[in-house]
PDB file of C-alpha atoms in Angstrom:
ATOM      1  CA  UNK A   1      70.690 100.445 107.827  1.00  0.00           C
ATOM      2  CA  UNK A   2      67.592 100.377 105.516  1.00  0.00           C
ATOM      3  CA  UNK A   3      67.039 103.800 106.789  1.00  0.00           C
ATOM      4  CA  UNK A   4      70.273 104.982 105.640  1.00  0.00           C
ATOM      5  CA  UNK A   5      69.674 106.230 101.951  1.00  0.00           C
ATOM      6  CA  UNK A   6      72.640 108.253 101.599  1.00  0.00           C
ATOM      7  CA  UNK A   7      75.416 105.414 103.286  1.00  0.00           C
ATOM      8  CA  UNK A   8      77.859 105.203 100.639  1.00  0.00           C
ATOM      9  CA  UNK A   9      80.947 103.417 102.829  1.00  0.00           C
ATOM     10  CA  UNK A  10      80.353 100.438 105.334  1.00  0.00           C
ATOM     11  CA  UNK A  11      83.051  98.613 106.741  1.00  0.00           C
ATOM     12  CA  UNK A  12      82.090  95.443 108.740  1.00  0.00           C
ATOM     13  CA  UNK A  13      85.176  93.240 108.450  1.00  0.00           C
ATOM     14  CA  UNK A  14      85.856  90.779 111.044  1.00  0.00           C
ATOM     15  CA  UNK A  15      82.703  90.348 112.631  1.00  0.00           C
ATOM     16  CA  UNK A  16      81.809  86.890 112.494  1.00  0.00           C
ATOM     17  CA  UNK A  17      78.365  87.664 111.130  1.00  0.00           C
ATOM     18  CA  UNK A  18      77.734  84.148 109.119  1.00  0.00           C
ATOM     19  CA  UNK A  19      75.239  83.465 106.881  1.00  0.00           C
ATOM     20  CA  UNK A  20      72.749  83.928 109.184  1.00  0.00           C
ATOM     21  CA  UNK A  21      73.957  87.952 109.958  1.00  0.00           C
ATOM     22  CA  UNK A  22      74.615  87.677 105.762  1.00  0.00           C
ATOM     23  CA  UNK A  23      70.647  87.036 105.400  1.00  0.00           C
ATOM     24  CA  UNK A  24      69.927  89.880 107.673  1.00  0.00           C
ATOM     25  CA  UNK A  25      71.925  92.735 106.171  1.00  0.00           C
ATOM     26  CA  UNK A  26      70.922  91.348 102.750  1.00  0.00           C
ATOM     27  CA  UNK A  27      67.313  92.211 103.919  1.00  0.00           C
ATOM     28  CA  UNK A  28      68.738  96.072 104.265  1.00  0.00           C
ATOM     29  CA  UNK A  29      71.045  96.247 101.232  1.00  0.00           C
ATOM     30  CA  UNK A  30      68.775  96.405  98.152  1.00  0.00           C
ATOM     31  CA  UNK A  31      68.077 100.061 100.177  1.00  0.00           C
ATOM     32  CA  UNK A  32      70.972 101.658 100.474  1.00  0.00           C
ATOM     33  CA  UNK A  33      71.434 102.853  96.542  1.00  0.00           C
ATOM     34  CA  UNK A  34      74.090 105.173  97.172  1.00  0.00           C
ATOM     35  CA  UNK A  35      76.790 102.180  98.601  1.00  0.00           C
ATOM     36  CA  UNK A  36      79.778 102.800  96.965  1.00  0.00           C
ATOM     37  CA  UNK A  37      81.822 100.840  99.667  1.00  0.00           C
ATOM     38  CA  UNK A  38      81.184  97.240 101.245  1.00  0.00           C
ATOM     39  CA  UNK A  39      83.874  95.270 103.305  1.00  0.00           C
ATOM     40  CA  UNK A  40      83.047  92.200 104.937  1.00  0.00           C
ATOM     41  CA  UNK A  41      86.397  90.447 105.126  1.00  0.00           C
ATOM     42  CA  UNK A  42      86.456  87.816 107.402  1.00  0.00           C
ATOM     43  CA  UNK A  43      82.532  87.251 108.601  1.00  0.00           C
ATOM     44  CA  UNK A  44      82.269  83.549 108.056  1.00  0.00           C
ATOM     45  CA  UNK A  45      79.142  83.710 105.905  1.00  0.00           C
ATOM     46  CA  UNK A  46      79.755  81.161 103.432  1.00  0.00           C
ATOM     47  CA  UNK A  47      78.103  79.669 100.615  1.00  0.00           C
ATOM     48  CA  UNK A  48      74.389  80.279 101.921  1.00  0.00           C
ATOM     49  CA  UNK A  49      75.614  83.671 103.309  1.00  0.00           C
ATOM     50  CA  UNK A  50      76.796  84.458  99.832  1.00  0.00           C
ATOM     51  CA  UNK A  51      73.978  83.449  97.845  1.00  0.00           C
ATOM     52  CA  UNK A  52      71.976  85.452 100.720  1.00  0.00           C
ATOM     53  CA  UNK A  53      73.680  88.549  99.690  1.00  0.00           C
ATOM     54  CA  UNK A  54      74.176  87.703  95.939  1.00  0.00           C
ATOM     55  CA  UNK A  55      69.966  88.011  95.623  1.00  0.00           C
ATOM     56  CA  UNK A  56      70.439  91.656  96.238  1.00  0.00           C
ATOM     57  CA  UNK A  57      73.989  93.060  95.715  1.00  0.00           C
ATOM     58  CA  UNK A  58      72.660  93.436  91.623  1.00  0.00           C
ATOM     59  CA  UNK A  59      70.233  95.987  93.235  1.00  0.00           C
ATOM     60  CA  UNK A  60      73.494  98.341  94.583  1.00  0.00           C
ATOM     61  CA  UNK A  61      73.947  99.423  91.018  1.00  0.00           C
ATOM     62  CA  UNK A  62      76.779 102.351  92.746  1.00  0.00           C
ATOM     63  CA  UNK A  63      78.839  99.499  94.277  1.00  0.00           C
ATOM     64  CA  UNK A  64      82.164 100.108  93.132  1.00  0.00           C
ATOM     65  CA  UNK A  65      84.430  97.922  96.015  1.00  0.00           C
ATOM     66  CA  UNK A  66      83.413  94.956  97.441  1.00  0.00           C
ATOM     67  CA  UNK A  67      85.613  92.962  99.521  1.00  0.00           C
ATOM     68  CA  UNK A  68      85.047  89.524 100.541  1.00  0.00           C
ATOM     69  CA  UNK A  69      88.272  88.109 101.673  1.00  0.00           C
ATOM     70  CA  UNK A  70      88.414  85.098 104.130  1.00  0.00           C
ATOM     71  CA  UNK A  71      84.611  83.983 103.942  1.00  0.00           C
ATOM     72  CA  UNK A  72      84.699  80.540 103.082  1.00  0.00           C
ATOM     73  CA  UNK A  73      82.162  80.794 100.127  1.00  0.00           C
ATOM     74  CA  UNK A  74      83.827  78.000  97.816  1.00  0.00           C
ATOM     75  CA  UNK A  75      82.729  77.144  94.632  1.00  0.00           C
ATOM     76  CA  UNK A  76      79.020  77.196  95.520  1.00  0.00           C
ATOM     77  CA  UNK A  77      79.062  80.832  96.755  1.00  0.00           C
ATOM     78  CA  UNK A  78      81.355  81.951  93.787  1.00  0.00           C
ATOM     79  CA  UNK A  79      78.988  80.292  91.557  1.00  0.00           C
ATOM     80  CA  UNK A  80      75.977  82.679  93.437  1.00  0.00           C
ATOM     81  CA  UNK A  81      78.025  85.556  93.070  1.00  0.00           C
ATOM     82  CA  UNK A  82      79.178  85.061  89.568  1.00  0.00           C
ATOM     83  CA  UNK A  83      75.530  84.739  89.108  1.00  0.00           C
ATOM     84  CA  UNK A  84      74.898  88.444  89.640  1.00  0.00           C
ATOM     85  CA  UNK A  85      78.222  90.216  88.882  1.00  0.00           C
ATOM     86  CA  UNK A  86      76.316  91.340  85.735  1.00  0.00           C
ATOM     87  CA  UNK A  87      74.455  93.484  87.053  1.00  0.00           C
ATOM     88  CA  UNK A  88      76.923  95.156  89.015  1.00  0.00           C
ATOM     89  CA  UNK A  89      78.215  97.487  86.348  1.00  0.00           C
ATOM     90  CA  UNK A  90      79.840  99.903  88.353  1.00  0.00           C
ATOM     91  CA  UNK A  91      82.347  97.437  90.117  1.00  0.00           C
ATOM     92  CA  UNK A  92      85.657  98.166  90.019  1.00  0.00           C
ATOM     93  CA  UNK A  93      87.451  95.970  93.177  1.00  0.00           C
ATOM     94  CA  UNK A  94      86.949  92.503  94.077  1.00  0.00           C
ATOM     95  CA  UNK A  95      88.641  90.738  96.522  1.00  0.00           C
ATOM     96  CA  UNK A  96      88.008  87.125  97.184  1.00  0.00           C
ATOM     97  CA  UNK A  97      91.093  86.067  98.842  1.00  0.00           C
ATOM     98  CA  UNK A  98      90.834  83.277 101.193  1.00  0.00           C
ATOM     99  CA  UNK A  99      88.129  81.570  99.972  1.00  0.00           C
ATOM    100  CA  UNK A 100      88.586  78.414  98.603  1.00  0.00           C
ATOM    101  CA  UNK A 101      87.121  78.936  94.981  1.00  0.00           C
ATOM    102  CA  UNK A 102      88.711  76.177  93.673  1.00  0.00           C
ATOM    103  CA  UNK A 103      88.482  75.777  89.816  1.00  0.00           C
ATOM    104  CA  UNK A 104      85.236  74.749  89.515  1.00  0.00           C
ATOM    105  CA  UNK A 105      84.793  78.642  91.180  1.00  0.00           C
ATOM    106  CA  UNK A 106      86.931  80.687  89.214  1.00  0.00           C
ATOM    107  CA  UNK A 107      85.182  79.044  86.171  1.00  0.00           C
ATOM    108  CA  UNK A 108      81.808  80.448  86.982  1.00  0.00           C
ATOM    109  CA  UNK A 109      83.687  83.830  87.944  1.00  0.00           C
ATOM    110  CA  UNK A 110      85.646  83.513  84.547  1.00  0.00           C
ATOM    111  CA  UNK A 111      81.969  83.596  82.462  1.00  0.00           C
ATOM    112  CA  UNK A 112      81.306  87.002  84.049  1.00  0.00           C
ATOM    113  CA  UNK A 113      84.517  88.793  84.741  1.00  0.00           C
TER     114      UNK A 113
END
């Protein structure tokens, strides 16, 4: 995927890739600057996953949908991801259904939103 310059839509929901296959495509992200699209609905990749991916998803400055529905990330991974929604400037759609935010979640998301 690193090779893949000009990927602007990738769709890997329901996958089961955990934070484990989180860590990997993190590793590939930060290199595809035209990603526009990035669905991983229902991978399992929890907190760790999320704070894998939250490292580099402020380098995708064209991600405008990113959906993250049914991932178990709880309050620690929306804390990880609140940390870098800044940086995402060009984010329109958000989905973080499913996940067990909690308060103490949606408060950290609150700060940035």
């Amino acid at each position: 995927l690193g090779e893949c310059k000009a990927l602007t839509y990738l769709d890997l929901k329901s996958n089961d890739i955990g934070a484990e296959g989180a860590g990997r495509l993190a590793g590939v992200l930060g290199s595809c600057t035209a990603l526009t699209y990035l669905d991983l609905w229902g991978n399992a990749i929890g907190a760790e996953g999320m704070g894998r991916l939250a490292e580099v998803l402020g380098e995708c400055k064209a991600l405008t949908y990113l959906d993250l529905k049914s991932n178990d990330i709880g309050a620690e991974g929306a804390g990880r991801l609140a940390g870098v929604l800044g940086s995402c400037t060009a984010l329109t759609y958000l989905d973080l259904w499913g996940n067990a935010i909690g308060a103490e979640g949606m408060g950290r998301l609150a700060e940035v939103l």
